[in-house]
Short mmCIF file of C-alpha atoms in Angstrom, two decimals:
data_model
loop_
_atom_site.label_atom_id
_atom_site.label_comp_id
_atom_site.label_asym_id
_atom_site.label_seq_id
_atom_site.Cartn_x
_atom_site.Cartn_y
_atom_site.Cartn_z
CA MET L 406 55.92 -64.79 40.22
CA THR L 407 52.93 -66.30 42.00
CA ASP L 408 52.57 -70.04 41.42
CA HIS L 409 48.81 -70.55 41.32
CA ALA L 410 49.19 -74.32 40.89
CA HIS L 411 51.20 -74.53 44.12
CA ASP L 412 48.62 -72.39 45.89
CA LEU L 413 45.74 -74.55 44.68
CA ALA L 414 47.49 -77.67 46.01
CA ALA L 415 48.19 -75.98 49.35
CA LEU L 416 44.59 -74.76 49.44
CA ARG L 417 43.33 -78.32 49.11
CA GLU L 418 45.38 -79.33 52.14
CA ALA L 419 44.17 -76.32 54.16
CA THR L 420 40.56 -77.04 53.17
CA ASP L 421 40.89 -80.66 54.25
CA ARG L 422 42.14 -79.50 57.66
CA LEU L 423 39.22 -77.12 58.04
CA LEU L 424 36.70 -79.72 56.93
CA GLY L 425 38.15 -82.19 59.45
CA ALA L 426 37.83 -79.63 62.23
CA THR L 427 34.28 -78.70 61.23
CA GLU L 428 33.25 -82.35 61.03
CA GLY L 429 34.04 -82.71 64.72
CA LEU L 430 31.86 -79.80 65.85
CA SER L 431 28.36 -80.25 67.25
CA ASP L 432 25.38 -77.98 66.65
CA ALA L 433 25.97 -76.50 70.10
CA ALA L 434 29.66 -75.86 69.39
CA LEU L 435 28.81 -74.04 66.16
CA SER L 436 26.50 -71.71 68.07
CA GLU L 437 29.23 -70.74 70.52
CA PRO L 438 31.29 -67.55 70.06
CA SER L 439 34.26 -67.63 67.73
CA ARG L 440 37.34 -65.47 68.24
CA LEU L 441 35.87 -62.82 65.93
CA PRO L 442 33.83 -60.24 67.86
CA GLY L 443 30.10 -60.70 67.36
CA TRP L 444 30.43 -63.87 65.33
CA SER L 445 29.64 -67.43 66.34
CA ARG L 446 31.56 -70.34 64.87
CA GLY L 447 28.57 -70.73 62.58
CA HIS L 448 29.13 -67.22 61.25
CA VAL L 449 32.76 -68.04 60.50
CA ILE L 450 31.92 -71.23 58.62
CA ALA L 451 29.11 -69.50 56.72
CA HIS L 452 31.50 -66.73 55.71
CA VAL L 453 34.14 -69.18 54.48
CA SER L 454 31.50 -70.98 52.39
CA ARG L 455 30.17 -67.80 50.83
CA ASN L 456 33.71 -66.55 50.23
CA ALA L 457 34.40 -69.65 48.12
CA ASP L 458 31.49 -68.79 45.86
CA ALA L 459 32.50 -65.13 45.81
CA LEU L 460 36.04 -65.89 44.67
CA ALA L 461 34.71 -68.35 42.10
CA ASN L 462 32.70 -65.40 40.77
CA VAL L 463 35.89 -63.35 40.59
CA LEU L 464 37.66 -66.00 38.52
CA ARG L 465 34.70 -66.03 36.13
CA GLY L 466 34.73 -62.25 35.71
CA LEU L 467 31.57 -61.71 37.75
CA PRO L 468 31.07 -59.34 40.71
CA MET L 469 32.49 -60.88 43.88
CA TYR L 470 29.29 -60.11 45.81
CA ALA L 471 26.06 -58.49 44.62
CA ASP L 472 26.67 -55.84 47.30
CA SER L 473 27.86 -55.58 50.89
CA GLU L 474 24.34 -55.85 52.27
CA THR L 475 23.70 -59.10 50.43
CA ARG L 476 27.02 -60.50 51.66
CA ASP L 477 26.15 -59.69 55.26
CA ARG L 478 22.59 -61.02 54.95
CA ASP L 479 23.82 -64.30 53.49
CA ILE L 480 26.21 -64.84 56.40
CA GLU L 481 23.50 -64.07 58.96
CA ARG L 482 21.09 -66.39 57.13
CA ASP L 483 23.53 -69.29 57.04
CA ALA L 484 25.14 -68.90 60.48
CA PRO L 485 22.47 -70.73 62.55
CA ARG L 486 22.31 -73.83 60.35
CA THR L 487 22.88 -77.32 61.70
CA HIS L 488 26.29 -78.94 61.71
CA VAL L 489 25.21 -81.23 58.86
CA ALA L 490 24.11 -78.31 56.69
CA GLN L 491 27.22 -76.26 57.46
CA LEU L 492 29.59 -79.10 56.63
CA ALA L 493 27.75 -79.94 53.41
CA ASP L 494 27.86 -76.31 52.27
CA LEU L 495 31.51 -75.88 53.22
CA THR L 496 32.38 -79.00 51.22
CA ALA L 497 30.29 -78.11 48.18
CA SER L 498 31.36 -74.47 48.01
CA ALA L 499 35.03 -75.47 48.23
CA ALA L 500 34.48 -77.83 45.31
CA ARG L 501 32.82 -75.07 43.30
CA PHE L 502 35.85 -72.85 43.78
CA VAL L 503 38.13 -75.65 42.58
CA GLU L 504 35.90 -76.11 39.52
CA ALA L 505 36.12 -72.40 38.71
CA ALA L 506 39.91 -72.48 39.09
CA ALA L 507 40.10 -75.46 36.71
CA GLU L 508 38.38 -73.58 33.89
CA PRO L 509 40.71 -72.37 31.11
CA GLY L 510 41.83 -68.80 31.65
CA ASP L 511 44.72 -66.37 31.60
CA TRP L 512 46.17 -66.43 35.11
CA SER L 513 48.03 -63.16 34.44
CA ARG L 514 44.78 -61.24 33.84
CA THR L 515 43.59 -58.59 36.27
CA VAL L 516 40.48 -59.40 38.28
CA THR L 517 38.27 -57.22 40.46
CA LEU L 518 37.59 -58.10 44.08
CA ARG L 519 35.43 -56.50 46.76
CA ASN L 520 35.27 -52.69 46.97
CA GLY L 521 36.95 -52.29 43.60
CA VAL L 522 40.27 -53.82 44.69
CA THR L 523 42.13 -55.36 41.75
CA ASP L 524 44.72 -58.11 41.65
CA SER L 525 46.20 -60.72 39.37
CA ALA L 526 44.06 -63.83 38.88
CA SER L 527 47.12 -65.84 39.90
CA ARG L 528 46.84 -64.46 43.44
CA VAL L 529 43.21 -65.52 43.95
CA PRO L 530 44.06 -69.08 45.10
CA PHE L 531 46.33 -67.64 47.78
CA ARG L 532 43.65 -65.17 48.82
CA ARG L 533 41.29 -68.11 49.22
CA ARG L 534 43.92 -69.98 51.21
CA VAL L 535 44.20 -66.99 53.55
CA GLU L 536 40.46 -67.15 54.23
CA VAL L 537 40.60 -70.86 54.96
CA GLU L 538 43.72 -70.82 57.14
CA LEU L 539 43.04 -67.73 59.25
CA HIS L 540 39.36 -68.44 59.78
CA HIS L 541 40.28 -71.96 60.86
CA VAL L 542 42.29 -70.25 63.61
CA ASP L 543 39.32 -67.96 64.34
CA LEU L 544 37.14 -70.96 65.17
CA GLY L 545 39.11 -71.47 68.38
CA VAL L 546 39.14 -75.25 68.12
CA GLY L 547 42.85 -75.92 68.68
CA TYR L 548 44.35 -74.76 65.37
CA GLU L 549 46.59 -71.81 66.20
CA LEU L 550 48.76 -69.34 64.30
CA GLU L 551 51.73 -71.45 65.36
CA ASP L 552 50.22 -74.39 63.46
CA LEU L 553 50.14 -72.56 60.13
CA PRO L 554 52.74 -73.64 57.55
CA ASP L 555 55.80 -71.41 57.81
CA GLU L 556 55.72 -70.64 54.08
CA PHE L 557 52.12 -69.44 54.39
CA THR L 558 52.87 -67.29 57.43
CA ALA L 559 55.80 -65.55 55.72
CA ARG L 560 53.76 -64.86 52.59
CA GLU L 561 50.83 -63.47 54.53
CA ILE L 562 53.14 -61.20 56.53
CA ASP L 563 54.54 -60.02 53.20
CA PHE L 564 51.00 -59.37 51.91
CA LEU L 565 49.95 -57.45 55.02
CA ALA L 566 53.18 -55.44 55.12
CA GLU L 567 52.49 -54.46 51.51
CA ARG L 568 48.91 -53.57 52.38
CA PHE L 569 49.95 -51.16 55.14
CA ALA L 570 52.89 -49.70 53.17
CA GLY L 571 52.51 -45.94 52.93
CA HIS L 572 49.34 -45.98 55.04
CA PRO L 573 48.63 -42.46 56.36
CA GLU L 574 47.98 -43.78 59.87
CA VAL L 575 51.06 -46.00 60.22
CA VAL L 576 54.60 -44.76 60.91
CA SER L 577 57.57 -46.23 59.09
CA THR L 578 58.02 -49.69 60.57
CA ALA L 579 60.58 -52.45 60.13
CA VAL L 580 59.17 -55.88 60.97
CA ALA L 581 61.59 -58.73 61.64
CA ASP L 582 61.08 -62.30 62.77
CA ASP L 583 63.49 -64.35 64.84
CA THR L 584 64.96 -66.06 61.78
CA GLY L 585 66.16 -62.77 60.31
CA ARG L 586 63.44 -62.20 57.74
CA VAL L 587 62.64 -58.48 57.47
CA TRP L 588 59.67 -56.59 56.07
CA THR L 589 59.04 -52.84 55.86
CA THR L 590 55.65 -51.23 56.10
CA GLY L 591 53.87 -48.00 57.02
CA GLY L 592 55.59 -44.74 56.34
CA GLY L 593 52.60 -42.52 55.66
CA ALA L 594 52.36 -41.10 59.19
CA GLU L 595 54.87 -38.85 60.93
CA GLY L 596 57.26 -40.52 63.33
CA GLY L 597 59.40 -43.60 63.37
CA PRO L 598 61.16 -45.52 62.22
CA VAL L 599 59.98 -48.18 64.63
CA GLY L 600 61.38 -51.70 64.79
CA VAL L 601 59.08 -54.59 65.66
CA ARG L 602 60.53 -58.06 66.26
CA GLY L 603 59.12 -61.40 67.32
CA THR L 604 58.19 -64.84 66.10
CA ALA L 605 56.50 -65.03 62.71
CA PRO L 606 53.18 -66.25 64.22
CA GLU L 607 53.13 -63.35 66.69
CA LEU L 608 53.92 -60.88 63.90
CA LEU L 609 51.13 -62.32 61.77
CA GLY L 610 48.76 -62.16 64.71
CA TRP L 611 49.51 -58.47 65.22
CA LEU L 612 49.37 -57.51 61.54
CA SER L 613 46.10 -59.37 61.01
CA GLY L 614 44.45 -57.99 64.15
CA ARG L 615 44.30 -61.38 65.84
CA ARG L 616 46.80 -60.63 68.64
CA ASP L 617 47.57 -57.44 70.53
CA GLY L 618 51.32 -57.45 69.92
CA SER L 619 52.19 -57.71 73.62
CA ALA L 620 54.60 -60.58 72.86
CA LEU L 621 56.58 -58.47 70.37
CA ARG L 622 59.71 -56.43 71.06
CA VAL L 623 59.53 -52.82 69.94
CA GLU L 624 62.33 -50.27 69.44
CA GLY L 625 62.14 -46.59 68.51
CA GLY L 626 58.69 -45.87 69.86
CA PRO L 627 55.41 -47.54 70.84
CA LEU L 628 53.97 -50.42 68.88
CA PRO L 629 52.20 -48.84 65.89
CA ALA L 630 48.40 -48.96 66.00
CA LEU L 631 47.21 -50.64 62.83
CA PRO L 632 43.91 -49.74 61.16
CA PRO L 633 41.31 -52.49 60.67
CA LEU L 634 41.72 -54.67 57.59
#
């Protein structure tokens, strides 16, 4: 069972790391490209801030975003702000999410996310942690997939393997890291089974679309092409 209290504590630590990294960036650095195609570092920070408010909405039973167009416009609006404005917003929006999570509520209830996706309320703190941790990596400021807590990496691999399970474009795939942990995914496309092995950070990089998988060892066929998240 998901431990939302543990995830909220881990989220605070991840947020502190991201705030520390953002504090050290200049206006010029924020305008430089991030590792996400078409986005500056300012876009990434703006997205993380707006995501905090969006997930606070989810916990309160409100729509995550008004609509996709509004979400995109808000990110574009906020991306060019100064370092001072970005850091203040990132700090305040993170606090607003914590306030929403502290409100009394049934953590076993079902909540609705973007595009009609549903999940348990207890998983929302981890979903927020994913945004903070992976987008910290996307900033390209020295925090890498290898720096992520091992417990987080394993759980996110588990989440992504579950997400691609049965996908019509992905062959049956066994994913294993070098410690012996194994996940299964895919299975909706003809072919396979394929075995994919490597370090947990490299596996996470491939599953999340952040690395090309060239560092992984593949048996039984080519490395499966994964659809965008």
